[in-house]
PDB file of C-alpha atoms in Angstrom:
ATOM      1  CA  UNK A   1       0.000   0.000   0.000  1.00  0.00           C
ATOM      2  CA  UNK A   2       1.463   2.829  -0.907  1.00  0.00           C
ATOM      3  CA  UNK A   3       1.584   7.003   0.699  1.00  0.00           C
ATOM      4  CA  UNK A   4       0.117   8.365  -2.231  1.00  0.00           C
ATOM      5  CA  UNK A   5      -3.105   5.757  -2.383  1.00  0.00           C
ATOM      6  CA  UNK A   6      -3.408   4.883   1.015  1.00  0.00           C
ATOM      7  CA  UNK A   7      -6.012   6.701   3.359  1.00  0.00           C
ATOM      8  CA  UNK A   8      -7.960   6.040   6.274  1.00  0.00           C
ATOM      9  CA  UNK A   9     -11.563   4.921   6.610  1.00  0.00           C
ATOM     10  CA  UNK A  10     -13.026   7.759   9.141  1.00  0.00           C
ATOM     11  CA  UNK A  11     -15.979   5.230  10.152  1.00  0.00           C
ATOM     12  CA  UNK A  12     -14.491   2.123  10.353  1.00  0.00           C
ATOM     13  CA  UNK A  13     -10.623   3.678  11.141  1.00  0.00           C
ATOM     14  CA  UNK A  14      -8.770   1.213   9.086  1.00  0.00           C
ATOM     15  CA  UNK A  15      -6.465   1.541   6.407  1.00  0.00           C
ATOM     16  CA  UNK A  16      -7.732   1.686   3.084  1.00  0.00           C
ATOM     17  CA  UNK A  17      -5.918   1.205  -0.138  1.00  0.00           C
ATOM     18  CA  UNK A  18      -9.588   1.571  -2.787  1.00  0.00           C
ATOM     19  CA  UNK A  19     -11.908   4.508  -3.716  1.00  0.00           C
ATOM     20  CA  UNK A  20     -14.151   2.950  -1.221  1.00  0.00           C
ATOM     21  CA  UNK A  21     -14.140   1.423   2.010  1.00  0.00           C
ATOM     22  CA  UNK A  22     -14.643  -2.131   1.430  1.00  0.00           C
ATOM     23  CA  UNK A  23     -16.008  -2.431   5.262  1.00  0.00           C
ATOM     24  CA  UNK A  24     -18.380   0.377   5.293  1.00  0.00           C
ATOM     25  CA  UNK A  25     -18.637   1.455   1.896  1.00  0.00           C
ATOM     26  CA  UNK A  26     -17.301   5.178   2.830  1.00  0.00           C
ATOM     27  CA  UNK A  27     -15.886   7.208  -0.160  1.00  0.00           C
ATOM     28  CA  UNK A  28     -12.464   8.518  -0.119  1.00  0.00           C
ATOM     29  CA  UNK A  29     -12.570  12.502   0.908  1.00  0.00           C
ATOM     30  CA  UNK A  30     -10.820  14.357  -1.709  1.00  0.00           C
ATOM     31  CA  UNK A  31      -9.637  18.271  -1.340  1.00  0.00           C
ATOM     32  CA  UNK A  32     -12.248  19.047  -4.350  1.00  0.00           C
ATOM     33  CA  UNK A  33     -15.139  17.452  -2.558  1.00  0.00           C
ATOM     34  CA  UNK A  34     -14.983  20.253  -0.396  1.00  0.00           C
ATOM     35  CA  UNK A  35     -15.669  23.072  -2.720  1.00  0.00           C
ATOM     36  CA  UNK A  36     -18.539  24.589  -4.208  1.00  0.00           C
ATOM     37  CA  UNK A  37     -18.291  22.764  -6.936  1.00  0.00           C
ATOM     38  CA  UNK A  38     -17.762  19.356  -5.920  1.00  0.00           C
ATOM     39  CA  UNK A  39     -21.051  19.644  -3.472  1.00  0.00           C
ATOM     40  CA  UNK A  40     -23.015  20.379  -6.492  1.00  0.00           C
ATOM     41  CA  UNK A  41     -21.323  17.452  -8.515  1.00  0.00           C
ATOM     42  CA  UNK A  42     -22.846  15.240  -5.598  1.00  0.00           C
ATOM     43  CA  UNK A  43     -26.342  16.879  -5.964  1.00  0.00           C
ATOM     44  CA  UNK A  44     -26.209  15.731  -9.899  1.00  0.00           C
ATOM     45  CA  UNK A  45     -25.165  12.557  -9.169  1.00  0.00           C
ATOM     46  CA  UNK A  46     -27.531  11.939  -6.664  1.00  0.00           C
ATOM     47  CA  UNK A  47     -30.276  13.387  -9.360  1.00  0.00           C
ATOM     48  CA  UNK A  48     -28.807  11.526 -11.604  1.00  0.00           C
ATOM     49  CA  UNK A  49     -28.608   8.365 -10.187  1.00  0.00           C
ATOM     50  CA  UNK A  50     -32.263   8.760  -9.136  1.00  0.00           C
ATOM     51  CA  UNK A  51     -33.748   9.847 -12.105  1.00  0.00           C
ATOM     52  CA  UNK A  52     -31.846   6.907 -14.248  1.00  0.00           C
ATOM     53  CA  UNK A  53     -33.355   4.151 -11.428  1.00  0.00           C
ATOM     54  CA  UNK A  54     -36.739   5.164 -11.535  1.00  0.00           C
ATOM     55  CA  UNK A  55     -37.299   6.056 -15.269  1.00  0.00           C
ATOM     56  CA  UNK A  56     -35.670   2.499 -15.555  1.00  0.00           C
ATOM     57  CA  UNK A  57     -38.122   1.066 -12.962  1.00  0.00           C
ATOM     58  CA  UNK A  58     -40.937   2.735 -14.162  1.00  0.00           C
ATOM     59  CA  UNK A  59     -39.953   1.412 -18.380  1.00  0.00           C
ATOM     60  CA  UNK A  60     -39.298  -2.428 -16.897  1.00  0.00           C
ATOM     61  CA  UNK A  61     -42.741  -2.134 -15.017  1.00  0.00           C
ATOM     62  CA  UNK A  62     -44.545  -1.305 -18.123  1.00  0.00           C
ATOM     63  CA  UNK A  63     -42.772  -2.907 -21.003  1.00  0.00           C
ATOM     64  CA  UNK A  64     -42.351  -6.275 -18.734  1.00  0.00           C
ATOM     65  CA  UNK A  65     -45.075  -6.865 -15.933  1.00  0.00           C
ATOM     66  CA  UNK A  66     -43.320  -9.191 -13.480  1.00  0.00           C
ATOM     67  CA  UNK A  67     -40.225  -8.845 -13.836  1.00  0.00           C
ATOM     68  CA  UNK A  68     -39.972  -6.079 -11.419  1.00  0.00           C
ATOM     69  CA  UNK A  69     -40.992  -8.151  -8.717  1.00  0.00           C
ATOM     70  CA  UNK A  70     -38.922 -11.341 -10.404  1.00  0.00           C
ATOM     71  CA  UNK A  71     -35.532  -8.988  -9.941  1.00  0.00           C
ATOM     72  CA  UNK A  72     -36.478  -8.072  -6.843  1.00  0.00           C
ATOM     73  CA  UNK A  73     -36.441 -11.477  -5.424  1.00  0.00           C
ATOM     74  CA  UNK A  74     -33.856 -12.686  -7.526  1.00  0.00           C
ATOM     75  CA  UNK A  75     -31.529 -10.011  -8.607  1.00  0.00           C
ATOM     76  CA  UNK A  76     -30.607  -7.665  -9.880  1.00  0.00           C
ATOM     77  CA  UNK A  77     -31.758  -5.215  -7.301  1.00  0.00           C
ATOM     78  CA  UNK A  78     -29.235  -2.086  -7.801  1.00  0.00           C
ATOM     79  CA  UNK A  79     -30.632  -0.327 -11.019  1.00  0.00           C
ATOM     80  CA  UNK A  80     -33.868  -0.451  -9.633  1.00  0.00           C
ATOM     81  CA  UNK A  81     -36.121   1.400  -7.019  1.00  0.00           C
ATOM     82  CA  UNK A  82     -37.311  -1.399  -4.423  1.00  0.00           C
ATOM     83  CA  UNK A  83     -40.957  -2.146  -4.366  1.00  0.00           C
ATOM     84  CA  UNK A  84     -42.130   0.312  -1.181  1.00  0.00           C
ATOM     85  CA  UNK A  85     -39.865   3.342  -2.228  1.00  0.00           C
ATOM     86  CA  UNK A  86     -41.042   3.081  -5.642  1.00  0.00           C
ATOM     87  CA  UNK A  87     -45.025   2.274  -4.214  1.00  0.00           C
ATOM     88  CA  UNK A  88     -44.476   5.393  -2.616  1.00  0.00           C
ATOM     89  CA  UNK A  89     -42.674   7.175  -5.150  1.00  0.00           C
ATOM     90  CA  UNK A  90     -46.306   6.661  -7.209  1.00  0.00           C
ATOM     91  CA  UNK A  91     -48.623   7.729  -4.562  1.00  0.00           C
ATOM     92  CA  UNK A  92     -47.098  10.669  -4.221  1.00  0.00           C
ATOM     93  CA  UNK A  93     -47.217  10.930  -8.359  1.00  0.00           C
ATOM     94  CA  UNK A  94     -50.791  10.334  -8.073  1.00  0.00           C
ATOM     95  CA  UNK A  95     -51.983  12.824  -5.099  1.00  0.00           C
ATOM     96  CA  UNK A  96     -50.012  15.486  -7.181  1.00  0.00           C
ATOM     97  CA  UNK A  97     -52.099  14.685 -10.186  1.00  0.00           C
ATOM     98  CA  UNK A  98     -55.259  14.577  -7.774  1.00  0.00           C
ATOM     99  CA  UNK A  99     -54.774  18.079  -6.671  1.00  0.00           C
ATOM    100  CA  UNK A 100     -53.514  18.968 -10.309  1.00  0.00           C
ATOM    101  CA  UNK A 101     -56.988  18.301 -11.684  1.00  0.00           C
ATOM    102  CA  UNK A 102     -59.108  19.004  -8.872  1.00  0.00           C
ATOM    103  CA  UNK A 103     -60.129  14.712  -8.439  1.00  0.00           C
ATOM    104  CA  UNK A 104     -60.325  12.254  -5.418  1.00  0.00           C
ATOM    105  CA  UNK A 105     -60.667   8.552  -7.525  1.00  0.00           C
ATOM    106  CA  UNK A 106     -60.855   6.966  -3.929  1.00  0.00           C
ATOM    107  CA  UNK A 107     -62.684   9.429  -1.517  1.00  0.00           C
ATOM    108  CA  UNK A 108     -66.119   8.504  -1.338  1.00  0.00           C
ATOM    109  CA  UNK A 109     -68.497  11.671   0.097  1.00  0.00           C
ATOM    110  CA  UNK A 110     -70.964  11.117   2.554  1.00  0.00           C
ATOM    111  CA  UNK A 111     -74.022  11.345   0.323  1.00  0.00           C
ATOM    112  CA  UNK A 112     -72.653   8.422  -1.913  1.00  0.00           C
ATOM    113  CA  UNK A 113     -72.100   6.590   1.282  1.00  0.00           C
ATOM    114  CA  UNK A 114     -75.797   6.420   2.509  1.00  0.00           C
ATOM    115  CA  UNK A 115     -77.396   5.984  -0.997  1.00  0.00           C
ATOM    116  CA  UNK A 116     -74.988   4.615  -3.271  1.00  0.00           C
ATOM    117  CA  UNK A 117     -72.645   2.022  -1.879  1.00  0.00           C
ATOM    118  CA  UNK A 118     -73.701  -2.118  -1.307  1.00  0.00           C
ATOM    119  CA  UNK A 119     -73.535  -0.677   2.048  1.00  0.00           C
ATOM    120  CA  UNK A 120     -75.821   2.311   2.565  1.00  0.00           C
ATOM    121  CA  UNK A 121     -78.832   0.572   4.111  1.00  0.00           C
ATOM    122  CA  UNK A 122     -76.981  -0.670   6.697  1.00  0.00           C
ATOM    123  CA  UNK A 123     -74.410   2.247   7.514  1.00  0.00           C
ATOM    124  CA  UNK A 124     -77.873   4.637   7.409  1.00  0.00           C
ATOM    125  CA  UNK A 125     -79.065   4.177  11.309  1.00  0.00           C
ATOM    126  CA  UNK A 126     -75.255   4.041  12.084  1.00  0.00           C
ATOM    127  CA  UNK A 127     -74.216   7.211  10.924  1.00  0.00           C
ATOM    128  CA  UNK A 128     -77.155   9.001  11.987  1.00  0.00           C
ATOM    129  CA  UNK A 129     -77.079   8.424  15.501  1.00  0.00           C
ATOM    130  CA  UNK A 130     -73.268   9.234  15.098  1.00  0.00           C
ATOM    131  CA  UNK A 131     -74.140  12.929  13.623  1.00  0.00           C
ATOM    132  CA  UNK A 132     -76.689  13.103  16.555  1.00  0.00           C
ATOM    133  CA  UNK A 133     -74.145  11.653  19.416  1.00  0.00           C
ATOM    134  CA  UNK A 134     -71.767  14.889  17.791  1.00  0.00           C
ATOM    135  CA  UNK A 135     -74.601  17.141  18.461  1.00  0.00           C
ATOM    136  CA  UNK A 136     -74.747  18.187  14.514  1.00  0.00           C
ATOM    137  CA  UNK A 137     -76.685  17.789  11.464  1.00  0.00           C
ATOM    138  CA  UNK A 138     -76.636  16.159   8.122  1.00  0.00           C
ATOM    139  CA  UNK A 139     -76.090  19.652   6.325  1.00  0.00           C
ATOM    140  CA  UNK A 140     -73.315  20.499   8.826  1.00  0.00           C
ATOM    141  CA  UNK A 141     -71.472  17.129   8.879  1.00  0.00           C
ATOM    142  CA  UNK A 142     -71.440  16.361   5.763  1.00  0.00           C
ATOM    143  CA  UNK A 143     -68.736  18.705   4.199  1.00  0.00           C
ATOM    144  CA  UNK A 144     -66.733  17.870   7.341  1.00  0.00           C
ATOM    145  CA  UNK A 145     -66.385  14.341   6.524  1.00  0.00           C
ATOM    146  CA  UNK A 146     -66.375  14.785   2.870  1.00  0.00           C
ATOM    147  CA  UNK A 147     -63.145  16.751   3.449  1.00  0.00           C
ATOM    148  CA  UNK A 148     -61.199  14.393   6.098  1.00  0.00           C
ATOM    149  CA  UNK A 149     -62.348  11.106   3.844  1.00  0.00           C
ATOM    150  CA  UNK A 150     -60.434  13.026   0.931  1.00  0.00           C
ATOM    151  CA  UNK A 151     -57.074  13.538   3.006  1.00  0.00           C
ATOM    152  CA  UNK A 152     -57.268   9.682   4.275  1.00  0.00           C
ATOM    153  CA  UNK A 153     -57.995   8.360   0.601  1.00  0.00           C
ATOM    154  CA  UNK A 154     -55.239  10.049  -0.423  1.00  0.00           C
ATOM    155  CA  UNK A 155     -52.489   9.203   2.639  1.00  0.00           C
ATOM    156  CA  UNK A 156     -54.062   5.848   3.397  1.00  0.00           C
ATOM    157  CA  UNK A 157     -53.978   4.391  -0.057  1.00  0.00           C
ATOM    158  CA  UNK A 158     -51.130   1.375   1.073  1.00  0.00           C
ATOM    159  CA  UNK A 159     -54.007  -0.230   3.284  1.00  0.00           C
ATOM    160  CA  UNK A 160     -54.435  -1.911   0.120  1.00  0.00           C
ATOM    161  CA  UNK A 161     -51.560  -3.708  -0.442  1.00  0.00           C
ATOM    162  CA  UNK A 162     -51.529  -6.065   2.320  1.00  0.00           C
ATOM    163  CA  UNK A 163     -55.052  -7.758   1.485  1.00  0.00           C
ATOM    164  CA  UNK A 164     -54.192  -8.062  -2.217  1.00  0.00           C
ATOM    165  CA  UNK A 165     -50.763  -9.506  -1.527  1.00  0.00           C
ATOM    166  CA  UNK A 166     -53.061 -12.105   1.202  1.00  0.00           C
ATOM    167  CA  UNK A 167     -55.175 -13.019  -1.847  1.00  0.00           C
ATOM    168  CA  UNK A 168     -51.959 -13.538  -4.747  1.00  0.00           C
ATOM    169  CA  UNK A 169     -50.634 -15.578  -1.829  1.00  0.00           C
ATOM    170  CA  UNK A 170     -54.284 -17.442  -2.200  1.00  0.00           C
ATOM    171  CA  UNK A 171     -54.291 -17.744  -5.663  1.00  0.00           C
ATOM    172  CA  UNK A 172     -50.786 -19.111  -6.199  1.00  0.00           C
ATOM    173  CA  UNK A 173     -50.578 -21.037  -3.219  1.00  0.00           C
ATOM    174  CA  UNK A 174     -48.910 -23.712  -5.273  1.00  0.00           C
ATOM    175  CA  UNK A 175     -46.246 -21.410  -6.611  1.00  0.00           C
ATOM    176  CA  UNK A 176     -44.811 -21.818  -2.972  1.00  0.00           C
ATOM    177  CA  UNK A 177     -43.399 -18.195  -3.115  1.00  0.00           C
ATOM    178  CA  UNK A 178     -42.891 -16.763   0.510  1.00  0.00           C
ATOM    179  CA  UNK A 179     -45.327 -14.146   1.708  1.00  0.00           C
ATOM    180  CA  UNK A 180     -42.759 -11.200   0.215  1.00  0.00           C
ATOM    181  CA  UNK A 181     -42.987 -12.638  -2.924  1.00  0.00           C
ATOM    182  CA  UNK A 182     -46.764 -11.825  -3.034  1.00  0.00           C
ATOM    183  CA  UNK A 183     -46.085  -8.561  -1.134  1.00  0.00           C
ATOM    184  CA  UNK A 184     -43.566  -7.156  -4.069  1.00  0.00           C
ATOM    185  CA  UNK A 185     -46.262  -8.055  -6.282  1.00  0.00           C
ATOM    186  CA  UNK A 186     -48.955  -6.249  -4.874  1.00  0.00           C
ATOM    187  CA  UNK A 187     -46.416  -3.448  -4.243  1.00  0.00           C
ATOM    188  CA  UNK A 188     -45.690  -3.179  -7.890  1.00  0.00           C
ATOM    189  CA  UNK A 189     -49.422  -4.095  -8.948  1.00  0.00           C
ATOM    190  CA  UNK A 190     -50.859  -1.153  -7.139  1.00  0.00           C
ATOM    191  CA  UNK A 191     -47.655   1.114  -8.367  1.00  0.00           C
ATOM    192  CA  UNK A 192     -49.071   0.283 -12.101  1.00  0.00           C
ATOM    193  CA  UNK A 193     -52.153   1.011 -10.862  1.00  0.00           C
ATOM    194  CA  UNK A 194     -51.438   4.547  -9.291  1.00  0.00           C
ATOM    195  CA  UNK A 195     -49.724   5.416 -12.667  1.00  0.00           C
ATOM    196  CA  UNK A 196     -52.202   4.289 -14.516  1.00  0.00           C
ATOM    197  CA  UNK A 197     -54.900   6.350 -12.971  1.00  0.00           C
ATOM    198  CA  UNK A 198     -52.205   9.272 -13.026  1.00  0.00           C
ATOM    199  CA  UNK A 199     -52.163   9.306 -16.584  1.00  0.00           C
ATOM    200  CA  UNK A 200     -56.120   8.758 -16.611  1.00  0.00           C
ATOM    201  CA  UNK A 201     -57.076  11.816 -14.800  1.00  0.00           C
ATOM    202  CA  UNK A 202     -55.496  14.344 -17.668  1.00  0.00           C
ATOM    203  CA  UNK A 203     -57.995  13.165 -19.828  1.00  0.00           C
ATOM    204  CA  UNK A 204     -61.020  14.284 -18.247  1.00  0.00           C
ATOM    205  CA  UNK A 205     -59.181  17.546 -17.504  1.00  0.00           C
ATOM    206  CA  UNK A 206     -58.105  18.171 -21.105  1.00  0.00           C
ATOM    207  CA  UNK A 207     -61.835  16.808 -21.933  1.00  0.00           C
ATOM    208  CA  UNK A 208     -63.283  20.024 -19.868  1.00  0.00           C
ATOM    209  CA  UNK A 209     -60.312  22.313 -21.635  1.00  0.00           C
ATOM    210  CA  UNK A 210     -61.299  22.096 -24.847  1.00  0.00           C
ATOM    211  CA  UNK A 211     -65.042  22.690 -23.611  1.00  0.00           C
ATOM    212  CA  UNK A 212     -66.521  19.219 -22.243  1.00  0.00           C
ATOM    213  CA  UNK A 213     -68.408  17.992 -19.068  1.00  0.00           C
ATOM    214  CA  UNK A 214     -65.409  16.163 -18.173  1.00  0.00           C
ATOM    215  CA  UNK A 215     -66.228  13.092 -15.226  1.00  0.00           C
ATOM    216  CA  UNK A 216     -69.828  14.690 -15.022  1.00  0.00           C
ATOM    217  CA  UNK A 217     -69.959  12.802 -18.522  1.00  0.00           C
ATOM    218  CA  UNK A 218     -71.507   9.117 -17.810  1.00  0.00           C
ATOM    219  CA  UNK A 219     -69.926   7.891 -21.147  1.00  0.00           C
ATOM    220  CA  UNK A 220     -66.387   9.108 -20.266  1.00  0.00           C
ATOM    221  CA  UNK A 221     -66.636   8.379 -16.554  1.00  0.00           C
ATOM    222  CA  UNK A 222     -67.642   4.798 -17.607  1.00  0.00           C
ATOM    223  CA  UNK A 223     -65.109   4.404 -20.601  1.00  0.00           C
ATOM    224  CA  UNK A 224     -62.421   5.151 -18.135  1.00  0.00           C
ATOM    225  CA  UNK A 225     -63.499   3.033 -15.768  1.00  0.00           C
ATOM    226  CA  UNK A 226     -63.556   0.476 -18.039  1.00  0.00           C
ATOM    227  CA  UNK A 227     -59.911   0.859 -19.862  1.00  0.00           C
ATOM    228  CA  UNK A 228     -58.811   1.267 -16.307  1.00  0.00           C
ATOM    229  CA  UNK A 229     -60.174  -2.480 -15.332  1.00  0.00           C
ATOM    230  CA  UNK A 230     -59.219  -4.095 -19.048  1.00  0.00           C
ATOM    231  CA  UNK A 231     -55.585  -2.885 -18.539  1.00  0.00           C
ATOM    232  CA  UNK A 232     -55.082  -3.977 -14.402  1.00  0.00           C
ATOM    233  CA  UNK A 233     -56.810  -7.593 -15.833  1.00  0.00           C
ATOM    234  CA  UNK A 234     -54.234  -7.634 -18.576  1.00  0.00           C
ATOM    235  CA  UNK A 235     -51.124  -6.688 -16.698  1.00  0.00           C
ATOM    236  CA  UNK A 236     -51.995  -9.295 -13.976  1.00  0.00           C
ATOM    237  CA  UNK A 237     -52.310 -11.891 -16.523  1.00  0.00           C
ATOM    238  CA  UNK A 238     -48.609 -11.080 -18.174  1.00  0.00           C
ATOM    239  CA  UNK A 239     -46.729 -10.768 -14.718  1.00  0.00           C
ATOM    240  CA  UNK A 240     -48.100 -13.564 -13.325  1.00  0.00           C
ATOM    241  CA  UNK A 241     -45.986 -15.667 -15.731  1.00  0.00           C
ATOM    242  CA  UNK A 242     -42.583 -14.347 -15.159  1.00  0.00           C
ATOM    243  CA  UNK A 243     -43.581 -14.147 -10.927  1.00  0.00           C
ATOM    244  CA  UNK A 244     -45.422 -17.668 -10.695  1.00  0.00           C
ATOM    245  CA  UNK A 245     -44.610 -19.446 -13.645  1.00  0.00           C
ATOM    246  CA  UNK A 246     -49.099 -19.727 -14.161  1.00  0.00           C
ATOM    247  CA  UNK A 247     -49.716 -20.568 -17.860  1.00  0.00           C
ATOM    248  CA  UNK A 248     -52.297 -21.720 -19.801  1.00  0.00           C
ATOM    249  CA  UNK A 249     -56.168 -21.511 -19.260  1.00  0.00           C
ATOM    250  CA  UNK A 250     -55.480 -21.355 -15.329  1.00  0.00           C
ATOM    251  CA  UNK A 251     -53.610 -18.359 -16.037  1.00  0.00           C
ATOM    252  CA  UNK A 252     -56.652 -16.118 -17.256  1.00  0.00           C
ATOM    253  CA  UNK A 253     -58.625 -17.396 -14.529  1.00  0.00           C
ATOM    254  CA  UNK A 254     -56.012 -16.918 -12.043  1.00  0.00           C
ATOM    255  CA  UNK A 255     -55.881 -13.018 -13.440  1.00  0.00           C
ATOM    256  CA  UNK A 256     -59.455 -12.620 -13.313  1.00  0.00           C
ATOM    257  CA  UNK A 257     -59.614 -13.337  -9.698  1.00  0.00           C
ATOM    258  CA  UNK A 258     -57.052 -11.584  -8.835  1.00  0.00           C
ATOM    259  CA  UNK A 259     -58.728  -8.870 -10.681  1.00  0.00           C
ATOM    260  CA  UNK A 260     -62.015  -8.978  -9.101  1.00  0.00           C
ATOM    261  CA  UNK A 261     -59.896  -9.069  -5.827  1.00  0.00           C
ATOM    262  CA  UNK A 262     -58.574  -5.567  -6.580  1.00  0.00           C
ATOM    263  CA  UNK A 263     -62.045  -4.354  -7.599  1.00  0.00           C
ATOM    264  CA  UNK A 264     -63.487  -5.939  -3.755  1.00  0.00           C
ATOM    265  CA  UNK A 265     -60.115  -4.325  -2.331  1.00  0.00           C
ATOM    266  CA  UNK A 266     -61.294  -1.051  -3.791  1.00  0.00           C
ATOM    267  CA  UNK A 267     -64.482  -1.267  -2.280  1.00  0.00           C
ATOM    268  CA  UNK A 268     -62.818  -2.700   0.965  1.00  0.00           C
ATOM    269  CA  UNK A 269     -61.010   0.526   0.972  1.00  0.00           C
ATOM    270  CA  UNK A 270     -63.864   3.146   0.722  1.00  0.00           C
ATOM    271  CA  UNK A 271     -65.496   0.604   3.352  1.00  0.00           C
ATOM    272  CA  UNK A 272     -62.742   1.457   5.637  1.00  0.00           C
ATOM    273  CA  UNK A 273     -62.258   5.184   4.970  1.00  0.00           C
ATOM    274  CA  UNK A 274     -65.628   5.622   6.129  1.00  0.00           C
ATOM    275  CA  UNK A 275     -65.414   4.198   9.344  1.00  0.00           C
ATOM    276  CA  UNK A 276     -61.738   5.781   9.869  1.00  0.00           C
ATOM    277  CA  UNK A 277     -63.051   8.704   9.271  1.00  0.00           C
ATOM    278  CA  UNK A 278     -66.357   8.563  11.255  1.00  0.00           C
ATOM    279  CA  UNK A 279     -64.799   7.564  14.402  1.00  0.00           C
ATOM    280  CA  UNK A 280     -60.759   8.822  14.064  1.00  0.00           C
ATOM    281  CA  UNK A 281     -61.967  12.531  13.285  1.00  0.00           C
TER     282      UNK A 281
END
């Protein structure tokens, strides 16, 4: 080891004859690192490196359903954003575009509660005596909880995950894959999923730009709705190969359940907002 390469890990205090600590991983201080210049060298590298892993990420997700997940279990892990950061990455993606547009895809209001859910006959008695126990009314309680169900659809959104991931574990059972296997795919599922609705909500916006009724039109709302639930279906059917080796006609059936698990998730959710937000606000 010689003077002029040689230097000494400050973390792990050993002598060190690489760019990095092999220990610790610590890079080697250098006199320019220490100017202007070299602290905004590490701010585009960091950028960099960032940007590069999750336009990567975000490409393999799309152009190859599964194999996220698949490299995630398997290698290689590196160029890639693991499955939460990336999940969350996307939910924060999505809330932007919510407020963007002026949309809540998951909040349910009030009014939809009592009269348009599988639900609202029951939940009716319930949430009446709770407005009367609060000493309010209908008319005043109403925009309350319309506005605190918004902010929990919107912060709350990973309560889905864990169910979905409960019933992939379900459905492939005989795939054998441990429980994180199925939890990487429902991270990455619902990461599709949050783009995907991303990208959904400019079109009613640029529907009411150039002079339309925007969600308010049934046909739209429904079309959407529609593409939305074709394209989940059809990226649960392709990664499902690559994840659980499922092929042939057990394959489409396998990604039909699954998807009408994500559509009772979905409902599951706006179940639970409700009563979150009935009894946590």
């Amino acid at each position: 080891m010689s003077d002029e390469t040689a230097w000494t890990c400050p973390t792990c205090v050993r002598d060190v004859a690489t760019e990095y600590c092999p220990t610790c991983g610590e890079r080697r201080l250098r006199a320019r690192d220490l100017r202007f210049r070299g602290l905004l060298a590490q701010l585009s590298q960091s950028v960099t490196n960032l940007d590069a892993r999750l336009i990567r990420t975000v490409r393999c997700l799309f152009r190859h359903p599964g194999q996220l997940t698949v490299r995630y279990l398997q290698g290689p892990r590196k160029p890639y954003i693991g499955p939460i950061a990336f999940f969350l990455l996307t939910n924060v993606l999505f809330v932007g575009m919510e407020t963007l547009t002026g949309s809540n895809v998951f909040a349910t209001p009030l009014a939809q509660h009592l009269r348009n859910q599988p639900w609202s006959e029951w939940v009716q008695p319930i949430i009446a005596d709770h407005i009367a126990a609060r000493g309010s009314t209908m008319a005043a309680y109403a925009p309350v909880f319309d506005k605190a169900v918004a902010d929990h659809a919107k912060s709350l959104v990973a309560l889905m995950v864990p169910p979905f991931a409960v019933m992939a574990a379900i459905v492939y059972r005989r795939s054998r894959r441990p429980f994180v296997a199925h939890a990487a795919f429902s991270l990455h599922f619902h990461a599709f999923m949050l783009l995907l609705l991303s990208v959904a909500l400019l079109v009613p916006a640029l529907d009411v730009w150039f002079g339309g009724r925007g969600l308010s039109s049934q046909l739209l709302d429904n079309a959407l709705a529609i593409a939305h639930l074709v394209l989940c279906a059809l990226y649960l059917y392709i990664a499902s190969g690559p994840v659980y080796g499922a092929r042939g006609a057990a394959r489409v059936v396998q990604a039909l359940i699954l998807t009408l698990g994500a559509m009772l998730t979905f409902l599951g959710y706006r179940f639970a907002l409700l009563w979150i937000t009935l009894y946590f606000d």
